[in-house]
Amino acid sequence: MPEPAGITTDQVAHLARLSRLALADDELEALAAQLGVILGAVAQIGEVTDAADVPPTTHAVPVENVVRPDVVRPSLPPAAVLAGAPEAEDGRFRVPQILEDEDVEDSA
Amino acid sequence: MTYETDLQEFEPVLGLETHVELGTASKMFCSCATAFGAEPNTQTCPVCLGLPGALPVVNAQAIESTVRIGLALHCTIASWCRFARKNYFYPDMPKNFQTSQYDEPLCSDGYLDVEVPVEGGAPETVRIPIERVHLEEDTGKSLHVGGATGRIHGASHSLVDYNRAGIPLVEIVTRPVTGTGTRPAEVAKAYVTALRDLLRGLDVSDVRMEQGSMRCDVNVSLNRPGEPWGTRSETKNVNSLRSVERAVRSEVERQAGRLRAGERIVQETRHFSEATGSSSPGRSKEEATDYRYFPEPDLVPVAPDPAWVARLRDALPEPPAERRRRLVDQLGLPELDAQAMVNAGVLDLVLATVEAGAPAGEARNWWLQTLAQAANTAGVEPAELPITPAQVARLAALVAEGTLTAGLARQVAEGVLAGEGEPDEVVAGRGLAVVSDEGALGEAVDAAIAAQPGVADKVRGGKVQAVGALVGAVMKATRGQADASVVRRLLLERLGVEG
Amino acid sequence: MSTDLTRRTAAETAAAIAGREVSAVEVAQAHLDRIAAVDDRLHAFLHVDSEGALAQAARVDAGEVAGPLAGVPLALKDVLCTEGVPTTVGSKMLEGWRPPYDATVTARLKAAGVVILGKTNMDEFAMGSSTEHSAYGPTHNPWDLTRIPGGSGGGSAAAVAAYEAPLAVGTDTGGSIRQPAAVTGTIGVKPTYGGVSRYGLVAFSSSLDQAGPCARTVLDAALLHAVIAGHDPADSTSIDAPVPPVVEAARQGASGEGLAGLRVGVVRELSGEGYATGVQERFDEAVELLRGLGAEVREVSCPHFGYALAAYYLIAPSEASSNLARFDGVRYGLRVGDDGSRSLEEVTALTRGRGFGAEVKRRIVLGTYALSSGYYDAYYGQAQKVRTLITRDFTSAFEQVDVLVSPAAPTVAFPLGDKLADPLAMYRQDLATIPSNLYGGPAMSLPCGLSDGLPVGLQIMAPTMRDELLYRVGAAFEAARPAPVPPLSWES
């Protein structure tokens, strides 16, 4: 069981890194304080003892096996695909230098 | 210190993860085409681009192919399972999460019996335990620009193409493989080879490692006998059968070296280089990535109908190993011969060539000799040569019908390998057909007689064997394309001698 | 029927256009003029598409497209994709973004001849209960410009309340259609989850989001519901079944036959502490009115409803933290800080830091936490179990009664700025609406009177797939107690 409520600025900083959010120091502190309060309220979810043997909800309406046939349909025209791109080059999306090489493959 | 001595001192534990791109017409969660080699970003839509508001819909064929793979690997097929989101940021992943499967894979707990070649002996059968087979989506591709090698390190920027994003990907994961003794590299290579053959036989993917439709990650750890398993390393970017073997070897050597020196093995991801045959460390991560898996709320559970699964099981093709055994028996290939072909990695090719109509002996000779040599020179596996069993069978047929001599057939084979087309096209293109037309040969015959009057006299005088020199001269003059027996008959006729 | 084209109901307008008494173009123009006249003070609209609206109206007049709502103007919450027309989701992250495709809801509206006037203001990424978290400034409540119009769909509700459009489409994840309806004196319906396609609805919380109708009358809402609802193969979670007979039920309810035989349950846990006195009083009167119409009313207990807020504020931010990961400055939207000296990781972090507002960042961090290793079981996992218990509360309640009722919101419209410093106070606006989202059942808010001159909403909840019950009960109630009309004193 994790410690109840309360969240440190370090924890918030870690979560901000995980979710790629650049936060200023004062934002970090304010966020930690607010989240502490919110967590205090939502942590009461742990009080529900009769939840132990209950299955978690998968879907509001029980539907299974929704599939589509393996048929090709037209794609978006590349002009439309790149239209909203902050930066494009040679028909591809251009991004600045990537630092992390998680799961990366060599070019083409 | 070498691989062999390392394995006297340490016990290896292997783990292999294989990603296979299914050969479906459309993508996993949308209807974009999956064809290889299209212009960048021409096979994308709101779904596979991860545009705001887009939603996935499962490709029925992908489910079927995955179930068939699981059945062929003797897995239990889940009666109910879900997709899950694997959350992390990377530009080639449009949603910055991958829709995959986590604790509910479609198939689990199977095995694959693999024949591992043994030099000068019968192959050894090893049972590789399969932990899971699950379904996920492939990522886009990034071109790293500005660095020296096209690798990510040192690049100034990258260009992303999402054509590949969303193509169905099956992930096959083994349980830790122990007891490989002194042959982990051979076992690993044999497993990946057998897996590839199985998948090809199921017709679910073209499994071209060089095109990326089958990719391997190799996990290796070492421990001293009696001690617990060591820390494992993961080597990615292993793109050929040869590399699988080399990756295992190089990791065994690297880890053994460190362990002997009293150093720790760091859990890390390494990148394999075809060029150097070894791996280099990736960026070490500060902490293991927390993927924050949770069930994919945009998709509903998959519950394969048991009766349907049973029908798929019944309709599975004959497993490659059994097919091989059956054909070897049928063809009456001596045991040792079959082994030689297994060892050279050409048994399936030989069998396929026979199935395409060639006599067993011819098929065997082609693959064990000319083509094995060609593969060696090119530094590839025989199966990777750009010549098919059907084409080899055609070559054998052309020789049998007299259109080609053995020597000419080898030239035609070169042409096929060089991409000049089908055997018949190469014959026509290079003008290599055996010439047996007497009219066409007449000139060359007369010229040879005229050029060697002494020999001609000898033949007229009764020394019939001497005609050989004249036959040789005609063969040379016709660049080997003359039908030698016809040439001999013509010469003897002209010289007025009985043959 | 009013001579002022903007004061008519959608049903009246549709009939007038079909009967050629007035053209669709005239109607469209009248509403565009109305928007031009009043929206500077309301700020309900983020984008007005005059060209598109008039072109669609012309198509209706030319007979190229027809249907029960052909030619009727509508305001569309800016969370739904409209091809070629800006879709901001109330965020700087998507400022100026023009989707290359229509949401299924958008496409169905267009195919039905509905005239989309423009996109309405909302709390950024649908996270909020006051529309104050819009990156483009808040919308003002037409009943009192100093007050909030509710959220996240305050723009849609205000547009309808102020006669800028007879219809609007909103989306409801925790109450974002119903609570604005309650505080603006309009009608808002969240259909059964899966009843309306989510394809093209920019996702906030995938297992909860649902688009639905906003209108001034129950029949109008039903007509709109029938147009947008129905199975969509592009949405794997959409229900493959006929749309419930909502229009028929609305007509039946209004027919005067009363509610004899209907069993109504008052949810004990959705009243009392946390609910303003005036709200409670109007609600109690509404319950009496239902009794007067012949309904059998009793109190019902849903013991886990007290945990609904906690479950919601774990499930929704978790799903949102994943849904919003795609906004990284790579393929569309804002990109900040790419001056050649920074890595992609830094540019993404700066872009998201600048492009998202405080409430969105709060929820992303909260959601990331609730899903993280070591916390998943206690937070997200536990919340999904409590959700099952809440669902069971509903199903057992619906064994005793046909519909459940409660106040739609705990307070009337509060002043702008009042709850910005206290996120929890803001979250509590959703106390009554959240349970239906967790269960997936349909729910409606409709006006049931005023408290201190401000509207109060009655919430009706029905079992999943029984949306028509809302319309029958709602129409009967409406016929007995017509909705109060806003004074709009600020207009002159």
PDB file of C-alpha atoms in Angstrom, chain C residues 1-9 12-13 16 21-23 26-27 30-31 163 216:
ATOM      1  CA  MET C   1     -44.707  30.438 -32.664  1.00  0.00           C
ATOM      2  CA  SER C   2     -42.438  33.465 -32.446  1.00  0.00           C
ATOM      3  CA  THR C   3     -41.946  35.759 -35.416  1.00  0.00           C
ATOM      4  CA  ASP C   4     -38.353  36.155 -34.251  1.00  0.00           C
ATOM      5  CA  LEU C   5     -36.680  33.284 -36.074  1.00  0.00           C
ATOM      6  CA  THR C   6     -34.195  32.818 -33.254  1.00  0.00           C
ATOM      7  CA  ARG C   7     -36.881  32.293 -30.611  1.00  0.00           C
ATOM      8  CA  ARG C   8     -38.419  29.264 -32.241  1.00  0.00           C
ATOM      9  CA  THR C   9     -37.845  25.687 -31.306  1.00  0.00           C
ATOM     10  CA  GLU C  12     -40.960  24.691 -35.323  1.00  0.00           C
ATOM     11  CA  THR C  13     -38.072  25.866 -37.515  1.00  0.00           C
ATOM     12  CA  ALA C  16     -41.422  26.119 -41.272  1.00  0.00           C
ATOM     13  CA  GLU C  21     -42.703  29.418 -45.046  1.00  0.00           C
ATOM     14  CA  VAL C  22     -39.136  30.535 -44.544  1.00  0.00           C
ATOM     15  CA  SER C  23     -35.860  29.570 -46.181  1.00  0.00           C
ATOM     16  CA  GLU C  26     -32.989  33.211 -43.854  1.00  0.00           C
ATOM     17  CA  VAL C  27     -32.984  31.168 -40.680  1.00  0.00           C
ATOM     18  CA  ALA C  30     -30.986  35.364 -38.519  1.00  0.00           C
ATOM     19  CA  HIS C  31     -28.914  33.245 -36.159  1.00  0.00           C
ATOM     20  CA  TYR C 163     -31.057  31.951 -28.626  1.00  0.00           C
ATOM     21  CA  ARG C 216     -34.545  24.335 -25.176  1.00  0.00           C
TER      22      ARG C 216
END
